[in-house]
PDB file of C-alpha atoms and ligand atoms in Angstrom:
ATOM      1  CA  MET R 550      19.089 -23.381   2.946  1.00  0.00           C
ATOM      2  CA  THR R 551      17.601 -20.889   5.393  1.00  0.00           C
ATOM      3  CA  ASN R 552      17.874 -17.183   4.718  1.00  0.00           C
ATOM      4  CA  ALA R 553      20.471 -15.311   6.732  1.00  0.00           C
ATOM      5  CA  CYS R 554      19.243 -13.159   9.599  1.00  0.00           C
ATOM      6  CA  LYS R 555      18.382  -9.602   8.597  1.00  0.00           C
ATOM      7  CA  ILE R 556      19.059  -6.819  11.094  1.00  0.00           C
ATOM      8  CA  LEU R 557      16.817  -3.744  10.854  1.00  0.00           C
ATOM      9  CA  ALA R 558      17.294  -0.545  12.877  1.00  0.00           C
ATOM     10  CA  ILE R 559      14.103   1.444  13.446  1.00  0.00           C
ATOM     11  CA  THR R 560      15.397   4.947  13.770  1.00  0.00           C
ATOM     12  CA  ASN R 561      14.605   8.657  13.685  1.00  0.00           C
ATOM     13  CA  GLN R 562      16.254  11.152  16.028  1.00  0.00           C
ATOM     14  CA  LYS R 563      12.954  12.959  16.353  1.00  0.00           C
ATOM     15  CA  GLY R 564      11.019  11.908  19.458  1.00  0.00           C
ATOM     16  CA  GLY R 565       7.543  10.436  19.450  1.00  0.00           C
ATOM     17  CA  VAL R 566       7.261   9.535  15.767  1.00  0.00           C
ATOM     18  CA  GLY R 567       6.253   5.914  16.374  1.00  0.00           C
ATOM     19  CA  LYS R 568       9.621   4.089  16.439  1.00  0.00           C
ATOM     20  CA  THR R 569       8.765   1.919  19.412  1.00  0.00           C
ATOM     21  CA  THR R 570       5.184   1.260  18.301  1.00  0.00           C
ATOM     22  CA  THR R 571       6.534   0.232  14.905  1.00  0.00           C
ATOM     23  CA  THR R 572       9.246  -2.025  16.361  1.00  0.00           C
ATOM     24  CA  ILE R 573       6.887  -3.902  18.697  1.00  0.00           C
ATOM     25  CA  ASN R 574       4.130  -4.404  16.142  1.00  0.00           C
ATOM     26  CA  LEU R 575       6.508  -5.294  13.342  1.00  0.00           C
ATOM     27  CA  ALA R 576       8.043  -7.907  15.648  1.00  0.00           C
ATOM     28  CA  ALA R 577       4.590  -9.313  16.409  1.00  0.00           C
ATOM     29  CA  GLY R 578       3.559  -9.241  12.734  1.00  0.00           C
ATOM     30  CA  MET R 579       6.705 -11.058  11.663  1.00  0.00           C
ATOM     31  CA  ALA R 580       6.246 -13.634  14.421  1.00  0.00           C
ATOM     32  CA  GLN R 581       2.677 -14.210  13.218  1.00  0.00           C
ATOM     33  CA  ALA R 582       4.122 -14.892   9.780  1.00  0.00           C
ATOM     34  CA  GLY R 583       6.126 -17.722  11.367  1.00  0.00           C
ATOM     35  CA  LEU R 584       9.447 -15.883  11.509  1.00  0.00           C
ATOM     36  CA  ARG R 585      11.878 -15.968  14.412  1.00  0.00           C
ATOM     37  CA  VAL R 586      12.312 -12.424  15.722  1.00  0.00           C
ATOM     38  CA  LEU R 587      14.457 -10.714  18.346  1.00  0.00           C
ATOM     39  CA  LEU R 588      13.562  -7.189  19.459  1.00  0.00           C
ATOM     40  CA  VAL R 589      16.515  -5.224  20.822  1.00  0.00           C
ATOM     41  CA  ASP R 590      15.604  -2.226  22.963  1.00  0.00           C
ATOM     42  CA  LEU R 591      18.391   0.324  22.540  1.00  0.00           C
ATOM     43  CA  ASP R 592      16.615   3.174  24.308  1.00  0.00           C
ATOM     44  CA  PRO R 593      17.195   3.937  28.020  1.00  0.00           C
ATOM     45  CA  GLN R 594      13.471   4.821  28.225  1.00  0.00           C
ATOM     46  CA  GLY R 595      12.834   1.064  27.969  1.00  0.00           C
ATOM     47  CA  ASN R 596       9.484   1.581  26.232  1.00  0.00           C
ATOM     48  CA  ALA R 597       9.880  -1.345  23.845  1.00  0.00           C
ATOM     49  CA  THR R 598      10.789  -3.558  26.807  1.00  0.00           C
ATOM     50  CA  MET R 599       7.687  -2.557  28.796  1.00  0.00           C
ATOM     51  CA  GLY R 600       5.480  -2.694  25.693  1.00  0.00           C
ATOM     52  CA  SER R 601       6.603  -6.298  25.214  1.00  0.00           C
ATOM     53  CA  GLY R 602       5.374  -7.142  28.696  1.00  0.00           C
ATOM     54  CA  VAL R 603       8.860  -7.276  30.233  1.00  0.00           C
ATOM     55  CA  ASP R 604       9.367  -5.248  33.424  1.00  0.00           C
ATOM     56  CA  LYS R 605      12.359  -2.988  32.760  1.00  0.00           C
ATOM     57  CA  ARG R 606      12.973  -2.505  36.505  1.00  0.00           C
ATOM     58  CA  ALA R 607      13.298  -6.242  37.046  1.00  0.00           C
ATOM     59  CA  LEU R 608      15.869  -6.987  34.336  1.00  0.00           C
ATOM     60  CA  THR R 609      18.754  -9.002  35.730  1.00  0.00           C
ATOM     61  CA  SER R 610      20.726  -8.412  32.588  1.00  0.00           C
ATOM     62  CA  SER R 611      20.041  -5.946  29.804  1.00  0.00           C
ATOM     63  CA  ILE R 612      21.497  -4.552  26.595  1.00  0.00           C
ATOM     64  CA  TYR R 613      23.604  -2.262  28.812  1.00  0.00           C
ATOM     65  CA  GLN R 614      25.551  -5.193  30.303  1.00  0.00           C
ATOM     66  CA  VAL R 615      25.822  -6.729  26.841  1.00  0.00           C
ATOM     67  CA  LEU R 616      27.375  -3.558  25.375  1.00  0.00           C
ATOM     68  CA  LEU R 617      29.841  -3.352  28.242  1.00  0.00           C
ATOM     69  CA  GLU R 618      30.597  -7.030  27.704  1.00  0.00           C
ATOM     70  CA  ILE R 619      29.782  -7.950  31.288  1.00  0.00           C
ATOM     71  CA  ALA R 620      26.866 -10.193  30.273  1.00  0.00           C
ATOM     72  CA  ASP R 621      26.382 -12.823  27.628  1.00  0.00           C
ATOM     73  CA  PRO R 622      23.909 -11.728  24.902  1.00  0.00           C
ATOM     74  CA  ALA R 623      22.263 -15.157  24.682  1.00  0.00           C
ATOM     75  CA  SER R 624      21.396 -15.324  28.367  1.00  0.00           C
ATOM     76  CA  SER R 625      20.276 -11.658  28.496  1.00  0.00           C
ATOM     77  CA  ARG R 626      17.268 -12.130  26.226  1.00  0.00           C
ATOM     78  CA  GLN R 627      13.822 -13.316  27.235  1.00  0.00           C
ATOM     79  CA  LYS R 628      10.442 -14.064  25.711  1.00  0.00           C
ATOM     80  CA  ALA R 629       7.935 -11.256  25.229  1.00  0.00           C
ATOM     81  CA  THR R 630       4.882 -12.027  27.349  1.00  0.00           C
ATOM     82  CA  HIS R 631       2.678 -11.915  24.222  1.00  0.00           C
ATOM     83  CA  GLY R 632       3.524 -11.795  20.559  1.00  0.00           C
ATOM     84  CA  GLY R 633       5.880 -14.720  20.062  1.00  0.00           C
ATOM     85  CA  PHE R 634       9.178 -12.864  19.802  1.00  0.00           C
ATOM     86  CA  ASP R 635      12.250 -12.507  22.022  1.00  0.00           C
ATOM     87  CA  VAL R 636      13.383  -9.314  23.738  1.00  0.00           C
ATOM     88  CA  LEU R 637      16.774  -7.997  24.728  1.00  0.00           C
ATOM     89  CA  GLY R 638      15.609  -5.363  27.177  1.00  0.00           C
ATOM     90  CA  ALA R 639      16.797  -1.947  28.277  1.00  0.00           C
ATOM     91  CA  ASN R 640      16.309   0.406  31.199  1.00  0.00           C
ATOM     92  CA  ARG R 641      17.836   3.566  32.645  1.00  0.00           C
ATOM     93  CA  ASP R 642      21.212   1.863  33.130  1.00  0.00           C
ATOM     94  CA  LEU R 643      21.694   2.281  29.398  1.00  0.00           C
ATOM     95  CA  ALA R 644      21.827   6.078  29.760  1.00  0.00           C
ATOM     96  CA  GLY R 645      25.264   5.640  31.339  1.00  0.00           C
ATOM     97  CA  ALA R 646      26.572   3.498  28.494  1.00  0.00           C
ATOM     98  CA  GLU R 647      27.110   6.519  26.263  1.00  0.00           C
ATOM     99  CA  ILE R 648      29.732   7.908  28.661  1.00  0.00           C
ATOM    100  CA  GLU R 649      31.177   4.580  29.756  1.00  0.00           C
ATOM    101  CA  LEU R 650      31.708   3.415  26.195  1.00  0.00           C
ATOM    102  CA  VAL R 651      33.613   6.510  25.099  1.00  0.00           C
ATOM    103  CA  ASN R 652      36.922   5.331  26.492  1.00  0.00           C
ATOM    104  CA  LEU R 653      36.499   1.690  25.554  1.00  0.00           C
ATOM    105  CA  SER R 654      37.797   0.015  22.428  1.00  0.00           C
ATOM    106  CA  HIS R 655      35.455  -0.784  19.521  1.00  0.00           C
ATOM    107  CA  ARG R 656      32.849   1.464  21.052  1.00  0.00           C
ATOM    108  CA  GLU R 657      30.909   1.789  17.781  1.00  0.00           C
ATOM    109  CA  ASP R 658      30.657  -1.882  16.930  1.00  0.00           C
ATOM    110  CA  ARG R 659      29.891  -3.519  20.247  1.00  0.00           C
ATOM    111  CA  LEU R 660      26.261  -4.132  19.333  1.00  0.00           C
ATOM    112  CA  LYS R 661      27.300  -5.555  15.978  1.00  0.00           C
ATOM    113  CA  HIS R 662      29.533  -8.147  17.650  1.00  0.00           C
ATOM    114  CA  ALA R 663      26.900  -9.052  20.233  1.00  0.00           C
ATOM    115  CA  LEU R 664      24.178  -9.501  17.593  1.00  0.00           C
ATOM    116  CA  ALA R 665      26.461 -11.557  15.356  1.00  0.00           C
ATOM    117  CA  ARG R 666      26.377 -14.172  18.110  1.00  0.00           C
ATOM    118  CA  LEU R 667      22.571 -14.194  18.247  1.00  0.00           C
ATOM    119  CA  ALA R 668      21.888 -13.948  14.499  1.00  0.00           C
ATOM    120  CA  PRO R 669      21.872 -17.733  13.852  1.00  0.00           C
ATOM    121  CA  ASP R 670      18.772 -18.014  16.072  1.00  0.00           C
ATOM    122  CA  TYR R 671      16.651 -15.483  14.141  1.00  0.00           C
ATOM    123  CA  ASP R 672      15.221 -14.477  10.787  1.00  0.00           C
ATOM    124  CA  TYR R 673      14.989 -10.835  11.859  1.00  0.00           C
ATOM    125  CA  ILE R 674      16.549  -8.712  14.576  1.00  0.00           C
ATOM    126  CA  LEU R 675      14.747  -5.380  15.081  1.00  0.00           C
ATOM    127  CA  ILE R 676      16.517  -2.583  16.962  1.00  0.00           C
ATOM    128  CA  ASP R 677      14.416   0.151  18.569  1.00  0.00           C
ATOM    129  CA  CYS R 678      16.638   3.261  18.607  1.00  0.00           C
ATOM    130  CA  PRO R 679      16.558   6.209  21.031  1.00  0.00           C
ATOM    131  CA  PRO R 680      15.447   9.648  19.785  1.00  0.00           C
ATOM    132  CA  ALA R 681      19.005  10.889  19.236  1.00  0.00           C
ATOM    133  CA  LEU R 682      21.889  10.556  16.807  1.00  0.00           C
ATOM    134  CA  ASN R 683      24.219   9.391  19.567  1.00  0.00           C
ATOM    135  CA  LEU R 684      26.677   6.553  20.130  1.00  0.00           C
ATOM    136  CA  LEU R 685      23.825   4.119  20.787  1.00  0.00           C
ATOM    137  CA  THR R 686      22.230   4.935  17.451  1.00  0.00           C
ATOM    138  CA  VAL R 687      25.622   4.680  15.740  1.00  0.00           C
ATOM    139  CA  ASN R 688      25.956   1.192  17.270  1.00  0.00           C
ATOM    140  CA  ALA R 689      22.564   0.300  15.788  1.00  0.00           C
ATOM    141  CA  LEU R 690      23.533   1.625  12.362  1.00  0.00           C
ATOM    142  CA  ALA R 691      26.865  -0.198  12.467  1.00  0.00           C
ATOM    143  CA  ALA R 692      25.074  -3.463  13.279  1.00  0.00           C
ATOM    144  CA  ALA R 693      22.180  -3.150  10.826  1.00  0.00           C
ATOM    145  CA  ASP R 694      21.688  -4.297   7.266  1.00  0.00           C
ATOM    146  CA  ALA R 695      19.085  -1.597   6.748  1.00  0.00           C
ATOM    147  CA  VAL R 696      17.115   1.132   8.492  1.00  0.00           C
ATOM    148  CA  ILE R 697      13.392   1.705   8.692  1.00  0.00           C
ATOM    149  CA  ILE R 698      12.557   5.364   9.266  1.00  0.00           C
ATOM    150  CA  PRO R 699       9.148   6.044  10.817  1.00  0.00           C
ATOM    151  CA  MET R 700       8.039   9.610  10.119  1.00  0.00           C
ATOM    152  CA  GLN R 701       5.189  11.813  11.041  1.00  0.00           C
ATOM    153  CA  CYS R 702       4.158  13.862   8.027  1.00  0.00           C
ATOM    154  CA  GLU R 703       4.562  17.337   9.493  1.00  0.00           C
ATOM    155  CA  TYR R 704       6.357  20.526   8.619  1.00  0.00           C
ATOM    156  CA  TYR R 705       9.804  19.835  10.102  1.00  0.00           C
ATOM    157  CA  ALA R 706       9.900  16.149   9.209  1.00  0.00           C
ATOM    158  CA  LEU R 707      11.921  16.581   6.023  1.00  0.00           C
ATOM    159  CA  GLU R 708      14.479  18.833   7.697  1.00  0.00           C
ATOM    160  CA  GLY R 709      15.254  16.229  10.371  1.00  0.00           C
ATOM    161  CA  LEU R 710      15.439  13.604   7.690  1.00  0.00           C
ATOM    162  CA  SER R 711      18.465  15.184   6.018  1.00  0.00           C
ATOM    163  CA  ASP R 712      20.452  14.987   9.296  1.00  0.00           C
ATOM    164  CA  LEU R 713      19.547  11.326   9.563  1.00  0.00           C
ATOM    165  CA  VAL R 714      20.465  10.609   5.956  1.00  0.00           C
ATOM    166  CA  ASN R 715      23.841  12.331   6.517  1.00  0.00           C
ATOM    167  CA  THR R 716      24.494  10.185   9.579  1.00  0.00           C
ATOM    168  CA  ILE R 717      23.609   7.067   7.606  1.00  0.00           C
ATOM    169  CA  ARG R 718      26.042   8.173   4.894  1.00  0.00           C
ATOM    170  CA  MET R 719      28.785   8.730   7.464  1.00  0.00           C
ATOM    171  CA  VAL R 720      28.243   5.304   9.031  1.00  0.00           C
ATOM    172  CA  ARG R 721      28.255   3.753   5.573  1.00  0.00           C
ATOM    173  CA  ASN R 722      31.612   5.381   4.763  1.00  0.00           C
ATOM    174  CA  GLN R 723      33.316   4.641   8.039  1.00  0.00           C
ATOM    175  CA  LEU R 724      31.743   1.639   9.712  1.00  0.00           C
ATOM    176  CA  ASN R 725      29.235  -0.302   7.666  1.00  0.00           C
ATOM    177  CA  PRO R 726      29.373  -0.115   3.852  1.00  0.00           C
ATOM    178  CA  ARG R 727      26.371  -2.457   3.421  1.00  0.00           C
ATOM    179  CA  LEU R 728      23.959  -0.214   5.384  1.00  0.00           C
ATOM    180  CA  ALA R 729      20.875   0.513   3.288  1.00  0.00           C
ATOM    181  CA  ILE R 730      17.705   2.508   3.790  1.00  0.00           C
ATOM    182  CA  ALA R 731      14.985  -0.153   3.806  1.00  0.00           C
ATOM    183  CA  GLY R 732      12.237   2.420   3.673  1.00  0.00           C
ATOM    184  CA  LEU R 733      10.316   5.333   5.130  1.00  0.00           C
ATOM    185  CA  LEU R 734       7.108   4.617   7.005  1.00  0.00           C
ATOM    186  CA  ARG R 735       4.404   7.231   7.349  1.00  0.00           C
ATOM    187  CA  THR R 736       3.057   7.015  10.913  1.00  0.00           C
ATOM    188  CA  LEU R 737       0.432   8.747  13.050  1.00  0.00           C
ATOM    189  CA  PHE R 738      -1.238   9.698   9.799  1.00  0.00           C
ATOM    190  CA  ASP R 739      -4.386  11.766   9.703  1.00  0.00           C
ATOM    191  CA  PRO R 740      -5.771  11.847   6.145  1.00  0.00           C
ATOM    192  CA  ARG R 741      -7.984  14.864   6.947  1.00  0.00           C
ATOM    193  CA  ASN R 742      -4.903  16.965   7.614  1.00  0.00           C
ATOM    194  CA  THR R 743      -3.934  18.782   4.415  1.00  0.00           C
ATOM    195  CA  LEU R 744      -0.394  19.474   5.561  1.00  0.00           C
ATOM    196  CA  ALA R 745       0.117  15.765   6.266  1.00  0.00           C
ATOM    197  CA  GLN R 746      -1.030  15.007   2.737  1.00  0.00           C
ATOM    198  CA  GLN R 747       1.341  17.610   1.290  1.00  0.00           C
ATOM    199  CA  VAL R 748       4.338  16.322   3.263  1.00  0.00           C
ATOM    200  CA  SER R 749       3.411  12.765   2.310  1.00  0.00           C
ATOM    201  CA  ALA R 750       3.386  13.703  -1.380  1.00  0.00           C
ATOM    202  CA  GLU R 751       6.717  15.489  -0.994  1.00  0.00           C
ATOM    203  CA  LEU R 752       8.216  12.408   0.649  1.00  0.00           C
ATOM    204  CA  GLN R 753       7.152  10.288  -2.292  1.00  0.00           C
ATOM    205  CA  GLN R 754       8.637  12.815  -4.699  1.00  0.00           C
ATOM    206  CA  HIS R 755      12.021  12.841  -2.918  1.00  0.00           C
ATOM    207  CA  PHE R 756      12.275   9.190  -1.944  1.00  0.00           C
ATOM    208  CA  GLY R 757      10.065   7.427  -4.505  1.00  0.00           C
ATOM    209  CA  GLY R 758       9.997   3.663  -4.019  1.00  0.00           C
ATOM    210  CA  LYS R 759      11.717   3.997  -0.637  1.00  0.00           C
ATOM    211  CA  VAL R 760       8.411   5.130   0.857  1.00  0.00           C
ATOM    212  CA  TYR R 761       6.421   2.111   2.041  1.00  0.00           C
ATOM    213  CA  ASP R 762       2.970   1.741   0.485  1.00  0.00           C
ATOM    214  CA  THR R 763       1.492   0.998   3.911  1.00  0.00           C
ATOM    215  CA  ILE R 764       0.465   4.053   5.911  1.00  0.00           C
ATOM    216  CA  ILE R 765      -0.055   3.795   9.687  1.00  0.00           C
ATOM    217  CA  PRO R 766      -3.098   5.825  10.754  1.00  0.00           C
ATOM    218  CA  ARG R 767      -3.453   7.574  14.072  1.00  0.00           C
ATOM    219  CA  ASN R 768      -5.359   4.994  16.097  1.00  0.00           C
ATOM    220  CA  VAL R 769      -6.016   4.982  19.827  1.00  0.00           C
ATOM    221  CA  ARG R 770      -5.672   1.182  20.161  1.00  0.00           C
ATOM    222  CA  LEU R 771      -1.995   1.509  19.182  1.00  0.00           C
ATOM    223  CA  ALA R 772      -1.505   3.948  22.050  1.00  0.00           C
ATOM    224  CA  GLU R 773      -3.424   1.822  24.566  1.00  0.00           C
ATOM    225  CA  ALA R 774      -1.707  -1.509  23.936  1.00  0.00           C
ATOM    226  CA  PRO R 775       1.668  -0.738  25.637  1.00  0.00           C
ATOM    227  CA  SER R 776       0.004  -0.135  29.010  1.00  0.00           C
ATOM    228  CA  HIS R 777      -1.244  -3.734  28.772  1.00  0.00           C
ATOM    229  CA  GLY R 778       2.280  -4.929  27.982  1.00  0.00           C
ATOM    230  CA  MET R 779       1.389  -6.282  24.583  1.00  0.00           C
ATOM    231  CA  PRO R 780       1.573  -5.411  20.896  1.00  0.00           C
ATOM    232  CA  ALA R 781      -1.613  -3.850  19.497  1.00  0.00           C
ATOM    233  CA  LEU R 782      -1.644  -6.766  17.062  1.00  0.00           C
ATOM    234  CA  ILE R 783      -2.468  -9.008  20.030  1.00  0.00           C
ATOM    235  CA  TYR R 784      -4.422  -6.486  22.144  1.00  0.00           C
ATOM    236  CA  ASP R 785      -6.901  -5.632  19.389  1.00  0.00           C
ATOM    237  CA  PRO R 786      -6.083  -7.387  16.111  1.00  0.00           C
ATOM    238  CA  GLY R 787      -9.165  -5.991  14.366  1.00  0.00           C
ATOM    239  CA  SER R 788      -8.327  -2.333  14.994  1.00  0.00           C
ATOM    240  CA  LYS R 789      -7.312  -0.100  12.093  1.00  0.00           C
ATOM    241  CA  GLY R 790      -3.863   0.396  13.609  1.00  0.00           C
ATOM    242  CA  SER R 791      -3.225  -3.331  14.013  1.00  0.00           C
ATOM    243  CA  GLN R 792      -4.396  -4.070  10.504  1.00  0.00           C
ATOM    244  CA  ALA R 793      -2.036  -1.414   9.172  1.00  0.00           C
ATOM    245  CA  TYR R 794       0.905  -2.903  11.080  1.00  0.00           C
ATOM    246  CA  SER R 795       0.012  -6.415   9.848  1.00  0.00           C
ATOM    247  CA  ALA R 796       0.074  -5.096   6.298  1.00  0.00           C
ATOM    248  CA  PHE R 797       3.352  -3.321   7.039  1.00  0.00           C
ATOM    249  CA  ALA R 798       4.989  -6.517   8.349  1.00  0.00           C
ATOM    250  CA  LYS R 799       3.942  -8.279   5.140  1.00  0.00           C
ATOM    251  CA  GLU R 800       5.334  -5.431   3.033  1.00  0.00           C
ATOM    252  CA  VAL R 801       8.699  -5.491   4.849  1.00  0.00           C
ATOM    253  CA  ILE R 802       8.984  -9.275   4.453  1.00  0.00           C
ATOM    254  CA  GLU R 803       7.988  -9.149   0.767  1.00  0.00           C
ATOM    255  CA  ARG R 804      10.479  -6.383  -0.001  1.00  0.00           C
ATOM    256  CA  ALA R 805      13.281  -8.304   1.716  1.00  0.00           C
ATOM    257  CA  ASN R 806      12.389 -11.496  -0.151  1.00  0.00           C
ATOM    258  CA  ARG R 807      12.276  -9.616  -3.448  1.00  0.00           C
ATOM    259  CA  ALA R 808      15.683  -8.016  -2.769  1.00  0.00           C
ATOM    260  CA  ASN R 809      17.097 -11.470  -1.927  1.00  0.00           C
ATOM    261  CA  ALA R 810      15.740 -12.962  -5.140  1.00  0.00           C
ATOM    262  CA  GLU R 811      17.211 -10.098  -7.184  1.00  0.00           C
ATOM    263  CA  LYS R 812      20.568 -10.550  -5.485  1.00  0.00           C
ATOM    264  CA  LYS R 813      20.537 -14.261  -6.312  1.00  0.00           C
ATOM    265  CA  GLU R 814      19.625 -13.568  -9.922  1.00  0.00           C
ATOM    266  CA  THR R 815      22.489 -11.100 -10.430  1.00  0.00           C
ATOM    267  CA  SER R 816      24.987 -13.458  -8.802  1.00  0.00           C
ATOM    268  CA  GLN R 817      24.035 -16.309 -11.130  1.00  0.00           C
TER     269      GLN R 817
HETATM  270  P1  ATP I1878      10.580   8.144  21.438  1.00  0.00           P
HETATM  271  O1  ATP I1878      11.285   9.012  20.460  1.00  0.00           O
HETATM  272  O2  ATP I1878      10.250   8.818  22.722  1.00  0.00           O
HETATM  273  O3  ATP I1878      11.248   6.823  21.625  1.00  0.00           O
HETATM  274  P2  ATP I1878       8.871   6.858  19.538  1.00  0.00           P
HETATM  275  O4  ATP I1878       9.359   7.437  18.261  1.00  0.00           O
HETATM  276  O5  ATP I1878       9.364   5.518  19.895  1.00  0.00           O
HETATM  277  O6  ATP I1878       9.146   7.864  20.748  1.00  0.00           O
HETATM  278  P3  ATP I1878       6.272   5.881  20.167  1.00  0.00           P
HETATM  279  O7  ATP I1878       6.641   5.711  21.585  1.00  0.00           O
HETATM  280  O8  ATP I1878       6.084   4.670  19.353  1.00  0.00           O
HETATM  281  O9  ATP I1878       7.294   6.871  19.448  1.00  0.00           O
HETATM  282  O10 ATP I1878       4.954   6.758  20.018  1.00  0.00           O
HETATM  283  C1  ATP I1878       4.820   7.992  20.716  1.00  0.00           C
HETATM  284  C2  ATP I1878       3.438   8.041  21.371  1.00  0.00           C
HETATM  285  O11 ATP I1878       2.438   8.015  20.378  1.00  0.00           O
HETATM  286  C3  ATP I1878       3.162   6.841  22.253  1.00  0.00           C
HETATM  287  O12 ATP I1878       2.353   7.258  23.314  1.00  0.00           O
HETATM  288  C4  ATP I1878       2.414   5.879  21.343  1.00  0.00           C
HETATM  289  O13 ATP I1878       1.563   5.015  22.063  1.00  0.00           O
HETATM  290  C5  ATP I1878       1.634   6.834  20.482  1.00  0.00           C
HETATM  291  N1  ATP I1878       1.456   6.338  19.108  1.00  0.00           N
HETATM  292  C6  ATP I1878       2.395   5.859  18.268  1.00  0.00           C
HETATM  293  N2  ATP I1878       1.897   5.563  17.063  1.00  0.00           N
HETATM  294  C7  ATP I1878       0.570   5.857  17.142  1.00  0.00           C
HETATM  295  C8  ATP I1878      -0.521   5.804  16.209  1.00  0.00           C
HETATM  296  N3  ATP I1878      -0.350   5.387  14.952  1.00  0.00           N
HETATM  297  N4  ATP I1878      -1.726   6.202  16.647  1.00  0.00           N
HETATM  298  C9  ATP I1878      -1.924   6.659  17.900  1.00  0.00           C
HETATM  299  N5  ATP I1878      -0.945   6.753  18.811  1.00  0.00           N
HETATM  300  C10 ATP I1878       0.284   6.357  18.448  1.00  0.00           C
HETATM  301 MG1   MG I1879      10.663   4.920  21.436  1.00  0.00          MG
END
């Protein structure tokens, strides 16, 4: 029996914390491990789309049309140019979805229904969220089994985290009782920065085992790769950043497998 598809939302309402970098490289790392992966770009900025080598301006059909149910999810996806995963792309059209969806029925679970149709084709679906706690992010949380929260270890990081945790709680109560926090990922990490070390320690105190062991360092190759339309894992596999994301992909897969095994054991 094959494992059911797991849907992970990569989310943090704070901008520039490494959500998109994490989504693209996690997708590539999982694909390298032989898993079937779909990356869903849920951000009107379309950065995950471009970073996967797909031109956001040339999309004939995107996640926007899928959410409005004017395009079929299966025919709206395409292959990433490099990296071995599929992409359901986004562009500026998606900025209008927020307003257009408000008066439509089932506005919070449109993504969930669309992804349910694609799930049989994948082991993992990764959703790159926009930097906001808006209706798009709520759609991601309603569709997901779990969230990965990339965080930069800086002064205001913990404050923003409590808003996110409250939103997750609200979605769990009203829309998606199975939603879990998969883990918190420390990104853009500079070990020479004392404040970063303090915040990192505080994170571990508050969230314990929910903090991933892997830490993503600040590494220029991770920042360069998107302009070449490819994951850093492909662009420069030997770089410190790529190695960290490879290790992270392994950690995410291992944790999911362990959770599955535990679930099986308790149900026996
Ligand atoms: P947004 O909230 O705008 O969607 P984001 O959370 O998706 O941002 P990214 O786009 O992944 O964040 O990263 C922000 C910027 O930092 C990008 O220019 C990216 O290339 C760069 N970056 C991300 N992670 C790293 C890293 N570990 N080292 C160096 N640069 C990084
Ligand atoms: Mg982003």
